[in-house]
């Protein structure tokens, strides 16, 4: 339910960065959403105290619920920032939509491979001594024929989709270019 906070953040950020004017009904919707989010967040924190009645278990459950609420709200803030940046690139900078999506994918891969996976590898955990052992995951995929085939077909599907989209875009651009050239020559 806290994922609705993206409405609040994207509304406020669109006023600040896109200079968009929100009308009274927009602000009433944002305010109503804020009250609903506060009610959901507070109820999840207070209801996570536990049934056991012990004070330590109650504080631990409330602390975890508070951390969860804060993390969801922070995640929704960053999603709203992403939406605003996308709109700036699409409308004000006139970037093609496929270029924006492709750039997001490339940056996501770079962040995952060079930052998130190494950080998760060095966090202590139950998976061979680390929280997420990526090396062990690749070894398990390589040693299992079924999972290797699934990974290979998924990778091929992604490659084929990307190639077909880029081919159709280039054909559309070359067609429009040849049409504009034929119109200027005639």
GROMACS .gro file of N, CA and C in nm, residues 138-153:
model
   48
  138UNK      N    1   2.655  -1.872  -1.052
  138UNK     CA    2   2.694  -1.900  -1.190
  138UNK      C    3   2.745  -2.044  -1.206
  139UNK      N    4   2.816  -2.094  -1.106
  139UNK     CA    5   2.862  -2.233  -1.111
  139UNK      C    6   2.744  -2.329  -1.110
  140UNK      N    7   2.643  -2.301  -1.026
  140UNK     CA    8   2.525  -2.387  -1.021
  140UNK      C    9   2.447  -2.383  -1.153
  141UNK      N   10   2.436  -2.266  -1.214
  141UNK     CA   11   2.368  -2.257  -1.344
  141UNK      C   12   2.446  -2.335  -1.449
  142UNK      N   13   2.577  -2.321  -1.450
  142UNK     CA   14   2.661  -2.388  -1.549
  142UNK      C   15   2.654  -2.540  -1.536
  143UNK      N   16   2.640  -2.590  -1.413
  143UNK     CA   17   2.639  -2.734  -1.389
  143UNK      C   18   2.501  -2.798  -1.408
  144UNK      N   19   2.396  -2.720  -1.421
  144UNK     CA   20   2.261  -2.772  -1.439
  144UNK      C   21   2.217  -2.744  -1.582
  145UNK      N   22   2.196  -2.847  -1.661
  145UNK     CA   23   2.163  -2.832  -1.803
  145UNK      C   24   2.030  -2.759  -1.822
  146UNK      N   25   1.932  -2.791  -1.739
  146UNK     CA   26   1.800  -2.729  -1.752
  146UNK      C   27   1.807  -2.579  -1.726
  147UNK      N   28   1.871  -2.538  -1.618
  147UNK     CA   29   1.880  -2.395  -1.588
  147UNK      C   30   1.969  -2.323  -1.690
  148UNK      N   31   2.070  -2.391  -1.741
  148UNK     CA   32   2.155  -2.332  -1.845
  148UNK      C   33   2.074  -2.309  -1.973
  149UNK      N   34   1.988  -2.404  -2.008
  149UNK     CA   35   1.904  -2.387  -2.127
  149UNK      C   36   1.805  -2.274  -2.108
  150UNK      N   37   1.748  -2.262  -1.989
  150UNK     CA   38   1.654  -2.152  -1.962
  150UNK      C   39   1.725  -2.018  -1.969
  151UNK      N   40   1.843  -2.008  -1.909
  151UNK     CA   41   1.920  -1.883  -1.915
  151UNK      C   42   1.957  -1.849  -2.058
  152UNK      N   43   1.999  -1.949  -2.134
  152UNK     CA   44   2.038  -1.926  -2.273
  152UNK      C   45   1.918  -1.878  -2.356
  153UNK      N   46   1.803  -1.942  -2.340
  153UNK     CA   47   1.685  -1.900  -2.418
  153UNK      C   48   1.637  -1.762  -2.376
   0.00000   0.00000   0.00000
